[in-house]
C-alpha cells in the first residue's frame, strides 16, 4: 500500500492561521482596542429575500409526498440550467443547456476538472493567485510553471510564446489582485491556447463586479474560446452563496482534444462521482436569476463596490500604487516604504488595529503587496481608512 506522496510536496498554508494567531494575541494584550477586519474573502450581507422565499417554498415541497424529490440529475435541474443560459444570453453570450453543469461551488469544480487531464501535462499558473490552482495540481503531481504577475505588467501576465504549456489558469477579476483582463488581452491567451492545443481553465467567480461593458465577464465573449476554454462561475460572491453552496461550470461542446469531447468526459465524471446540488439550493439559485432577486443582489454588490471605492480613494489620496478596487472586491496595494507584506501586516495591526491579508500568502510575487477586501461593514471600512490616512 502506497499513499499519494504528492501531498508531502504541498506547502503548509500558514496564512490564515498565522493571521488569526497574531490577531488573537494582539486582542488579548489590548482588550480595549477596536480591531477592524478587512482581510476576509467571505461575504457578510445576507441572502436576498426572493432567494430565501424560493428555498422556503422548496423545503415545503420536500415535506409533501406529492412534491418530494429524491436524487436529481447530477448535472443540475433544467430549470436552473435554463436560468444560467438566460443569464449568459442577457450578456449576448450563447451557451447550450448541455454545456452547463451545476456544481456546489467553483472550488470543487476547479479541483475536480483535473480528473480529465493527464498527469504529465504542464500547467501554467499566475503568481500571485488563488492558491487552490497550485495545490490541486501539486496533489496530482503535475509540473507547474508560473506566469509572473507584477507591477510592470499590472498583475496581468501575457502568454510567453516561446513556452509550451498544456493547461492555463486565468482568474479575472483576479483574486487577490483585483486585476481584470480586457478583450484584446484575453484574445491573446485564446490564440495562444489554440496554437498550442492547450486548455484554458477560466475562473470567473468575480464577474459580477465588472461594471465596464467593454470588459469581458465571460471568456466566451472572445472568438475561438469555445474551442479551448472551460469556465467556472459561482454564486458565492454574486449572491452571497458562500455558505449555501452553488456554482456552475461551462464545458463547451466544441472543446475537443484528440477527437474526444471534454463535455462528454465531464458528464461521465460528474455522473460517476457527484450526486448533484440539493434541490432546495438549486431553487434558491434559480431565484437568483429572477428580476426581483437581481435587483436585490445589485444592492448588495453596490454596497461592496462602495466599500472598495472608499479603500481605492484612500490609496489614490496617499499616492499608493494598487490594482483592483474598480471591477473587483479586492484592492491589492504596494506596501509603502518598501515594507514586506508581513511587516506591513504587523504595522497596521499594532498601530491602527486594521487587519488585511499579506500578499506573500498568494505567491512569491506578493511579497511586497497587501490585499484589502470590500466585503466588510461600510462604517467600519470608512473608519479603517480614516485611521489609515492618519498613519500615512
Ligand atoms: N475562485 C476564486 C478565484 C475564489 O477566490 C474563490 C473563493 O474565494 C472561489 C473560486 C471559490 O468559490 P466557491 O465558493 O464557489 O467554491
GROMACS .gro file of C-alpha atoms and ligand atoms in nm:
model
  408
    1UNK     CA    1   0.000   0.000   0.000
    2UNK     CA    2   0.141   0.334  -0.104
    3UNK     CA    3  -0.004   0.675  -0.024
    4UNK     CA    4  -0.008   0.968  -0.265
    5UNK     CA    5   0.331   1.118  -0.179
    6UNK     CA    6   0.247   1.434  -0.371
    7UNK     CA    7   0.061   1.553  -0.060
    8UNK     CA    8   0.403   1.575   0.107
    9UNK     CA    9   0.502   1.835  -0.152
   10UNK     CA   10   0.217   2.070  -0.056
   11UNK     CA   11   0.336   2.377   0.123
   12UNK     CA   12   0.159   2.417   0.454
   13UNK     CA   13  -0.068   2.715   0.434
   14UNK     CA   14   0.001   2.917   0.744
   15UNK     CA   15  -0.153   3.233   0.602
   16UNK     CA   16  -0.493   3.248   0.768
   17UNK     CA   17  -0.390   3.058   1.080
   18UNK     CA   18  -0.095   3.295   1.133
   19UNK     CA   19  -0.322   3.595   1.083
   20UNK     CA   20  -0.576   3.455   1.332
   21UNK     CA   21  -0.299   3.384   1.586
   22UNK     CA   22  -0.148   3.732   1.557
   23UNK     CA   23  -0.489   3.900   1.586
   24UNK     CA   24  -0.591   3.689   1.884
   25UNK     CA   25  -0.261   3.760   2.068
   26UNK     CA   26  -0.295   4.130   1.997
   27UNK     CA   27  -0.654   4.149   2.119
   28UNK     CA   28  -0.568   3.957   2.436
   29UNK     CA   29  -0.289   4.203   2.512
   30UNK     CA   30  -0.504   4.504   2.411
   31UNK     CA   31  -0.864   4.422   2.507
   32UNK     CA   32  -0.976   4.787   2.480
   33UNK     CA   33  -0.871   4.822   2.112
   34UNK     CA   34  -1.129   4.802   1.836
   35UNK     CA   35  -0.994   4.579   1.559
   36UNK     CA   36  -1.134   4.620   1.205
   37UNK     CA   37  -1.104   4.321   0.972
   38UNK     CA   38  -1.054   4.396   0.604
   39UNK     CA   39  -0.888   4.066   0.532
   40UNK     CA   40  -1.183   3.838   0.481
   41UNK     CA   41  -1.272   3.696   0.142
   42UNK     CA   42  -1.617   3.595   0.263
   43UNK     CA   43  -1.934   3.797   0.210
   44UNK     CA   44  -2.118   3.947   0.507
   45UNK     CA   45  -2.460   4.053   0.371
   46UNK     CA   46  -2.749   3.801   0.393
   47UNK     CA   47  -2.922   3.618   0.109
   48UNK     CA   48  -3.180   3.820  -0.082
   49UNK     CA   49  -3.546   3.793   0.025
   50UNK     CA   50  -3.652   3.640  -0.306
   51UNK     CA   51  -3.387   3.368  -0.279
   52UNK     CA   52  -3.487   3.285   0.081
   53UNK     CA   53  -3.856   3.262  -0.019
   54UNK     CA   54  -3.772   3.026  -0.309
   55UNK     CA   55  -3.577   2.798  -0.076
   56UNK     CA   56  -3.858   2.803   0.185
   57UNK     CA   57  -4.106   2.701  -0.084
   58UNK     CA   58  -3.872   2.421  -0.190
   59UNK     CA   59  -3.844   2.299   0.171
   60UNK     CA   60  -4.226   2.285   0.187
   61UNK     CA   61  -4.231   2.085  -0.139
   62UNK     CA   62  -3.982   1.837   0.005
   63UNK     CA   63  -4.215   1.785   0.303
   64UNK     CA   64  -4.511   1.668   0.090
   65UNK     CA   65  -4.534   1.323  -0.067
   66UNK     CA   66  -4.673   1.467  -0.393
   67UNK     CA   67  -4.389   1.713  -0.445
   68UNK     CA   68  -4.099   1.540  -0.268
   69UNK     CA   69  -3.787   1.486  -0.481
   70UNK     CA   70  -3.504   1.237  -0.430
   71UNK     CA   71  -3.189   1.219  -0.642
   72UNK     CA   72  -3.186   1.484  -0.911
   73UNK     CA   73  -2.986   1.497  -1.235
   74UNK     CA   74  -2.614   1.505  -1.145
   75UNK     CA   75  -2.552   1.794  -1.384
   76UNK     CA   76  -2.834   2.004  -1.234
   77UNK     CA   77  -3.206   2.057  -1.289
   78UNK     CA   78  -3.302   2.204  -1.624
   79UNK     CA   79  -3.489   2.491  -1.454
   80UNK     CA   80  -3.155   2.616  -1.317
   81UNK     CA   81  -2.951   2.537  -1.628
   82UNK     CA   82  -3.205   2.736  -1.832
   83UNK     CA   83  -3.177   3.027  -1.587
   84UNK     CA   84  -2.796   3.023  -1.625
   85UNK     CA   85  -2.832   3.005  -2.004
   86UNK     CA   86  -3.057   3.315  -1.997
   87UNK     CA   87  -2.808   3.495  -1.773
   88UNK     CA   88  -2.540   3.443  -2.039
   89UNK     CA   89  -2.787   3.536  -2.313
   90UNK     CA   90  -2.858   3.868  -2.136
   91UNK     CA   91  -2.489   3.948  -2.198
   92UNK     CA   92  -2.509   3.826  -2.560
   93UNK     CA   93  -2.313   3.509  -2.488
   94UNK     CA   94  -2.457   3.186  -2.621
   95UNK     CA   95  -2.418   2.867  -2.420
   96UNK     CA   96  -2.617   2.547  -2.469
   97UNK     CA   97  -2.806   2.380  -2.182
   98UNK     CA   98  -2.596   2.060  -2.216
   99UNK     CA   99  -2.279   2.268  -2.175
  100UNK     CA  100  -2.391   2.396  -1.830
  101UNK     CA  101  -2.308   2.183  -1.524
  102UNK     CA  102  -2.446   2.291  -1.186
  103UNK     CA  103  -2.197   2.247  -0.903
  104UNK     CA  104  -2.166   2.302  -0.530
  105UNK     CA  105  -1.926   2.590  -0.600
  106UNK     CA  106  -1.628   2.686  -0.810
  107UNK     CA  107  -1.368   2.550  -0.568
  108UNK     CA  108  -1.478   2.187  -0.607
  109UNK     CA  109  -1.501   2.202  -0.984
  110UNK     CA  110  -1.171   2.385  -1.028
  111UNK     CA  111  -1.012   2.093  -0.844
  112UNK     CA  112  -1.228   1.812  -0.988
  113UNK     CA  113  -1.181   1.914  -1.353
  114UNK     CA  114  -0.822   1.788  -1.327
  115UNK     CA  115  -0.961   1.432  -1.343
  116UNK     CA  116  -0.989   1.490  -1.719
  117UNK     CA  117  -0.622   1.564  -1.776
  118UNK     CA  118  -0.311   1.351  -1.788
  119UNK     CA  119  -0.061   1.377  -1.505
  120UNK     CA  120   0.217   1.468  -1.749
  121UNK     CA  121   0.058   1.792  -1.865
  122UNK     CA  122   0.245   2.111  -1.786
  123UNK     CA  123   0.038   2.369  -1.602
  124UNK     CA  124   0.072   2.748  -1.617
  125UNK     CA  125  -0.046   2.931  -1.307
  126UNK     CA  126  -0.016   3.305  -1.245
  127UNK     CA  127   0.184   3.417  -0.943
  128UNK     CA  128   0.021   3.551  -0.726
  129UNK     CA  129  -0.318   3.380  -0.741
  130UNK     CA  130  -0.593   3.188  -0.559
  131UNK     CA  131  -0.386   2.904  -0.401
  132UNK     CA  132  -0.626   2.622  -0.499
  133UNK     CA  133  -0.485   2.601  -0.855
  134UNK     CA  134  -0.134   2.526  -0.731
  135UNK     CA  135  -0.236   2.288  -0.454
  136UNK     CA  136  -0.472   2.075  -0.664
  137UNK     CA  137  -0.207   2.026  -0.933
  138UNK     CA  138   0.060   1.955  -0.673
  139UNK     CA  139  -0.165   1.682  -0.527
  140UNK     CA  140  -0.184   1.526  -0.875
  141UNK     CA  141   0.194   1.552  -0.923
  142UNK     CA  142   0.183   1.787  -1.221
  143UNK     CA  143   0.462   2.018  -1.325
  144UNK     CA  144   0.372   2.381  -1.255
  145UNK     CA  145   0.520   2.682  -1.433
  146UNK     CA  146   0.442   3.031  -1.311
  147UNK     CA  147   0.330   3.328  -1.517
  148UNK     CA  148   0.493   3.623  -1.347
  149UNK     CA  149   0.239   3.887  -1.245
  150UNK     CA  150   0.395   4.205  -1.114
  151UNK     CA  151   0.383   4.582  -1.103
  152UNK     CA  152   0.529   4.619  -1.452
  153UNK     CA  153   0.252   4.417  -1.621
  154UNK     CA  154  -0.019   4.547  -1.387
  155UNK     CA  155  -0.053   4.192  -1.246
  156UNK     CA  156  -0.188   4.077  -1.584
  157UNK     CA  157   0.074   3.843  -1.731
  158UNK     CA  158   0.054   3.769  -2.104
  159UNK     CA  159   0.148   3.446  -2.287
  160UNK     CA  160   0.514   3.369  -2.340
  161UNK     CA  161   0.511   3.234  -2.696
  162UNK     CA  162   0.847   3.061  -2.652
  163UNK     CA  163   0.697   2.838  -2.382
  164UNK     CA  164   0.474   2.536  -2.439
  165UNK     CA  165   0.215   2.461  -2.171
  166UNK     CA  166  -0.096   2.240  -2.170
  167UNK     CA  167  -0.325   2.377  -1.900
  168UNK     CA  168  -0.359   2.750  -1.838
  169UNK     CA  169  -0.530   2.910  -1.538
  170UNK     CA  170  -0.681   3.254  -1.577
  171UNK     CA  171  -0.871   3.426  -1.298
  172UNK     CA  172  -1.033   3.756  -1.398
  173UNK     CA  173  -1.125   3.963  -1.199
  174UNK     CA  174  -0.836   3.819  -1.010
  175UNK     CA  175  -0.810   3.705  -0.652
  176UNK     CA  176  -0.602   3.853  -0.486
  177UNK     CA  177  -0.500   4.135  -0.723
  178UNK     CA  178  -0.840   4.255  -0.848
  179UNK     CA  179  -0.681   4.299  -1.194
  180UNK     CA  180  -0.912   4.239  -1.493
  181UNK     CA  181  -0.813   4.135  -1.846
  182UNK     CA  182  -0.960   4.327  -2.139
  183UNK     CA  183  -1.086   4.155  -2.454
  184UNK     CA  184  -0.765   4.209  -2.653
  185UNK     CA  185  -0.556   4.053  -2.377
  186UNK     CA  186  -0.787   3.754  -2.342
  187UNK     CA  187  -0.781   3.712  -2.721
  188UNK     CA  188  -0.402   3.670  -2.700
  189UNK     CA  189  -0.449   3.395  -2.443
  190UNK     CA  190  -0.715   3.223  -2.653
  191UNK     CA  191  -0.495   3.242  -2.964
  192UNK     CA  192  -0.200   3.103  -2.768
  193UNK     CA  193  -0.415   2.815  -2.633
  194UNK     CA  194  -0.547   2.731  -2.979
  195UNK     CA  195  -0.198   2.737  -3.129
  196UNK     CA  196  -0.054   2.517  -2.854
  197UNK     CA  197  -0.357   2.290  -2.818
  198UNK     CA  198  -0.378   2.396  -2.455
  199UNK     CA  199  -0.691   2.420  -2.241
  200UNK     CA  200  -0.772   2.739  -2.050
  201UNK     CA  201  -0.939   2.699  -1.711
  202UNK     CA  202  -1.113   3.034  -1.669
  203UNK     CA  203  -1.226   3.130  -1.320
  204UNK     CA  204  -1.500   3.394  -1.342
  205UNK     CA  205  -1.603   3.381  -0.974
  206UNK     CA  206  -1.595   3.762  -0.951
  207UNK     CA  207  -1.751   3.851  -1.290
  208UNK     CA  208  -2.045   4.030  -1.126
  209UNK     CA  209  -1.813   4.305  -1.000
  210UNK     CA  210  -1.733   4.420  -1.356
  211UNK     CA  211  -1.922   4.738  -1.442
  212UNK     CA  212  -1.742   4.845  -1.762
  213UNK     CA  213  -1.941   4.699  -2.052
  214UNK     CA  214  -1.623   4.674  -2.259
  215UNK     CA  215  -1.456   4.437  -2.015
  216UNK     CA  216  -1.530   4.066  -2.067
  217UNK     CA  217  -1.736   3.889  -1.798
  218UNK     CA  218  -1.700   3.553  -1.968
  219UNK     CA  219  -1.417   3.407  -2.175
  220UNK     CA  220  -1.678   3.307  -2.433
  221UNK     CA  221  -1.704   3.673  -2.532
  222UNK     CA  222  -1.374   3.602  -2.708
  223UNK     CA  223  -1.379   3.443  -3.051
  224UNK     CA  224  -1.238   3.091  -3.051
  225UNK     CA  225  -1.273   3.043  -2.671
  226UNK     CA  226  -1.532   2.769  -2.708
  227UNK     CA  227  -1.266   2.555  -2.870
  228UNK     CA  228  -1.018   2.589  -2.585
  229UNK     CA  229  -1.173   2.708  -2.257
  230UNK     CA  230  -1.372   2.579  -1.963
  231UNK     CA  231  -1.537   2.846  -1.746
  232UNK     CA  232  -1.607   2.823  -1.372
  233UNK     CA  233  -1.851   3.050  -1.203
  234UNK     CA  234  -2.006   3.077  -0.862
  235UNK     CA  235  -2.299   3.233  -0.681
  236UNK     CA  236  -2.078   3.277  -0.373
  237UNK     CA  237  -1.979   3.637  -0.431
  238UNK     CA  238  -2.260   3.718  -0.677
  239UNK     CA  239  -2.546   3.631  -0.444
  240UNK     CA  240  -2.396   3.560  -0.103
  241UNK     CA  241  -2.393   3.181  -0.150
  242UNK     CA  242  -2.061   3.113   0.026
  243UNK     CA  243  -2.246   2.911   0.291
  244UNK     CA  244  -2.535   2.796   0.070
  245UNK     CA  245  -2.305   2.647  -0.200
  246UNK     CA  246  -2.390   2.666  -0.568
  247UNK     CA  247  -2.196   2.741  -0.884
  248UNK     CA  248  -2.176   2.630  -1.245
  249UNK     CA  249  -1.916   2.516  -1.491
  250UNK     CA  250  -1.939   2.554  -1.868
  251UNK     CA  251  -1.773   2.288  -2.080
  252UNK     CA  252  -1.839   2.378  -2.446
  253UNK     CA  253  -1.928   2.107  -2.691
  254UNK     CA  254  -1.664   2.245  -2.931
  255UNK     CA  255  -1.387   2.166  -2.687
  256UNK     CA  256  -1.236   1.856  -2.840
  257UNK     CA  257  -0.891   1.711  -2.760
  258UNK     CA  258  -0.758   1.413  -2.960
  259UNK     CA  259  -1.107   1.365  -3.102
  260UNK     CA  260  -1.260   1.343  -2.753
  261UNK     CA  261  -1.530   1.585  -2.633
  262UNK     CA  262  -1.435   1.715  -2.290
  263UNK     CA  263  -1.804   1.788  -2.224
  264UNK     CA  264  -1.883   1.418  -2.255
  265UNK     CA  265  -1.589   1.328  -2.032
  266UNK     CA  266  -1.701   1.578  -1.769
  267UNK     CA  267  -2.058   1.445  -1.783
  268UNK     CA  268  -1.921   1.093  -1.730
  269UNK     CA  269  -1.704   1.214  -1.443
  270UNK     CA  270  -1.989   1.401  -1.273
  271UNK     CA  271  -2.245   1.122  -1.311
  272UNK     CA  272  -1.993   0.883  -1.157
  273UNK     CA  273  -1.853   1.090  -0.870
  274UNK     CA  274  -2.118   1.354  -0.792
  275UNK     CA  275  -2.483   1.328  -0.696
  276UNK     CA  276  -2.588   1.683  -0.759
  277UNK     CA  277  -2.660   2.001  -0.564
  278UNK     CA  278  -2.958   1.989  -0.322
  279UNK     CA  279  -3.295   2.064  -0.484
  280UNK     CA  280  -3.363   2.336  -0.223
  281UNK     CA  281  -3.036   2.513  -0.307
  282UNK     CA  282  -3.098   2.486  -0.682
  283UNK     CA  283  -3.440   2.652  -0.636
  284UNK     CA  284  -3.266   2.931  -0.444
  285UNK     CA  285  -3.006   2.958  -0.722
  286UNK     CA  286  -3.279   2.972  -0.988
  287UNK     CA  287  -3.436   3.262  -0.796
  288UNK     CA  288  -3.101   3.447  -0.805
  289UNK     CA  289  -3.154   3.497  -1.179
  290UNK     CA  290  -3.509   3.636  -1.140
  291UNK     CA  291  -3.566   4.007  -1.199
  292UNK     CA  292  -3.660   4.074  -0.833
  293UNK     CA  293  -3.354   3.898  -0.694
  294UNK     CA  294  -3.121   4.059  -0.950
  295UNK     CA  295  -3.238   4.397  -0.819
  296UNK     CA  296  -3.182   4.293  -0.454
  297UNK     CA  297  -2.844   4.140  -0.533
  298UNK     CA  298  -2.735   4.451  -0.718
  299UNK     CA  299  -2.784   4.648  -0.397
  300UNK     CA  300  -2.556   4.410  -0.208
  301UNK     CA  301  -2.290   4.422  -0.479
  302UNK     CA  302  -2.314   4.802  -0.489
  303UNK     CA  303  -2.263   4.808  -0.112
  304UNK     CA  304  -1.936   4.614  -0.154
  305UNK     CA  305  -1.839   4.831  -0.452
  306UNK     CA  306  -1.879   5.145  -0.243
  307UNK     CA  307  -1.653   4.995   0.022
  308UNK     CA  308  -1.398   4.917  -0.250
  309UNK     CA  309  -1.417   5.277  -0.367
  310UNK     CA  310  -1.357   5.410  -0.015
  311UNK     CA  311  -1.040   5.199   0.003
  312UNK     CA  312  -0.926   5.283  -0.352
  313UNK     CA  313  -0.987   5.656  -0.295
  314UNK     CA  314  -0.769   5.642   0.016
  315UNK     CA  315  -0.486   5.479  -0.182
  316UNK     CA  316  -0.524   5.744  -0.455
  317UNK     CA  317  -0.509   6.023  -0.199
  318UNK     CA  318  -0.192   5.873  -0.048
  319UNK     CA  319  -0.028   5.802  -0.384
  320UNK     CA  320  -0.005   5.431  -0.304
  321UNK     CA  321   0.017   5.202  -0.611
  322UNK     CA  322  -0.258   4.940  -0.633
  323UNK     CA  323  -0.462   4.722  -0.867
  324UNK     CA  324  -0.829   4.628  -0.833
  325UNK     CA  325  -1.092   4.821  -0.642
  326UNK     CA  326  -1.292   4.907  -0.953
  327UNK     CA  327  -1.420   4.584  -1.104
  328UNK     CA  328  -1.335   4.371  -0.807
  329UNK     CA  329  -1.397   4.345  -0.431
  330UNK     CA  330  -1.018   4.333  -0.376
  331UNK     CA  331  -0.762   4.611  -0.351
  332UNK     CA  332  -0.406   4.493  -0.397
  333UNK     CA  333  -0.168   4.760  -0.279
  334UNK     CA  334   0.205   4.800  -0.279
  335UNK     CA  335   0.328   4.817   0.079
  336UNK     CA  336   0.460   5.169   0.142
  337UNK     CA  337   0.827   5.239   0.213
  338UNK     CA  338   0.948   4.907   0.070
  339UNK     CA  339   0.798   4.709   0.359
  340UNK     CA  340   0.736   4.341   0.311
  341UNK     CA  341   0.380   4.220   0.344
  342UNK     CA  342   0.413   4.068   0.694
  343UNK     CA  343   0.591   4.379   0.825
  344UNK     CA  344   0.307   4.586   0.684
  345UNK     CA  345   0.051   4.350   0.839
  346UNK     CA  346   0.211   4.397   1.183
  347UNK     CA  347   0.226   4.774   1.139
  348UNK     CA  348  -0.144   4.802   1.052
  349UNK     CA  349  -0.246   4.569   1.335
  350UNK     CA  350  -0.029   4.732   1.601
  351UNK     CA  351  -0.071   5.096   1.505
  352UNK     CA  352  -0.424   5.128   1.366
  353UNK     CA  353  -0.581   4.790   1.451
  354UNK     CA  354  -0.670   4.712   1.089
  355UNK     CA  355  -0.633   4.355   0.962
  356UNK     CA  356  -0.562   4.273   0.598
  357UNK     CA  357  -0.401   3.982   0.414
  358UNK     CA  358  -0.026   3.973   0.341
  359UNK     CA  359   0.038   3.921  -0.030
  360UNK     CA  360   0.313   3.667   0.046
  361UNK     CA  361   0.034   3.415   0.109
  362UNK     CA  362  -0.062   3.417  -0.261
  363UNK     CA  363   0.278   3.356  -0.419
  364UNK     CA  364   0.632   3.491  -0.420
  365UNK     CA  365   0.534   3.797  -0.626
  366UNK     CA  366   0.300   3.904  -0.346
  367UNK     CA  367   0.592   3.956  -0.107
  368UNK     CA  368   0.563   4.337  -0.105
  369UNK     CA  369   0.189   4.361  -0.161
  370UNK     CA  370  -0.118   4.352   0.057
  371UNK     CA  371  -0.483   4.260  -0.001
  372UNK     CA  372  -0.771   4.457   0.146
  373UNK     CA  373  -1.127   4.344   0.082
  374UNK     CA  374  -1.454   4.528   0.050
  375UNK     CA  375  -1.675   4.257   0.199
  376UNK     CA  376  -1.685   4.422   0.542
  377UNK     CA  377  -1.921   4.665   0.708
  378UNK     CA  378  -1.945   5.010   0.546
  379UNK     CA  379  -1.898   5.218   0.863
  380UNK     CA  380  -1.603   5.003   0.972
  381UNK     CA  381  -1.439   5.025   0.628
  382UNK     CA  382  -1.465   5.405   0.643
  383UNK     CA  383  -1.325   5.411   0.995
  384UNK     CA  384  -1.037   5.182   0.889
  385UNK     CA  385  -0.949   5.414   0.601
  386UNK     CA  386  -0.961   5.722   0.827
  387UNK     CA  387  -0.711   5.551   1.056
  388UNK     CA  388  -0.501   5.453   0.752
  389UNK     CA  389  -0.498   5.814   0.625
  390UNK     CA  390  -0.369   5.940   0.957
  391UNK     CA  391  -0.096   5.678   0.967
  392UNK     CA  392   0.049   5.753   0.621
  393LIG     N1  393  -1.233   3.103  -0.732
  393LIG     C1  394  -1.177   3.210  -0.674
  393LIG     C2  395  -1.083   3.292  -0.753
  393LIG     C3  396  -1.206   3.243  -0.541
  393LIG     O1  397  -1.148   3.350  -0.485
  393LIG     C4  398  -1.296   3.163  -0.468
  393LIG     C5  399  -1.329   3.191  -0.328
  393LIG     O2  400  -1.280   3.275  -0.261
  393LIG     C6  401  -1.350   3.052  -0.532
  393LIG     C7  402  -1.318   3.025  -0.664
  393LIG     C8  403  -1.440   2.959  -0.457
  393LIG     O3  404  -1.572   2.978  -0.489
  393LIG     P1  405  -1.686   2.886  -0.431
  393LIG     O4  406  -1.733   2.948  -0.303
  393LIG     O5  407  -1.791   2.888  -0.539
  393LIG     O6  408  -1.633   2.748  -0.410
   0.00000   0.00000   0.00000
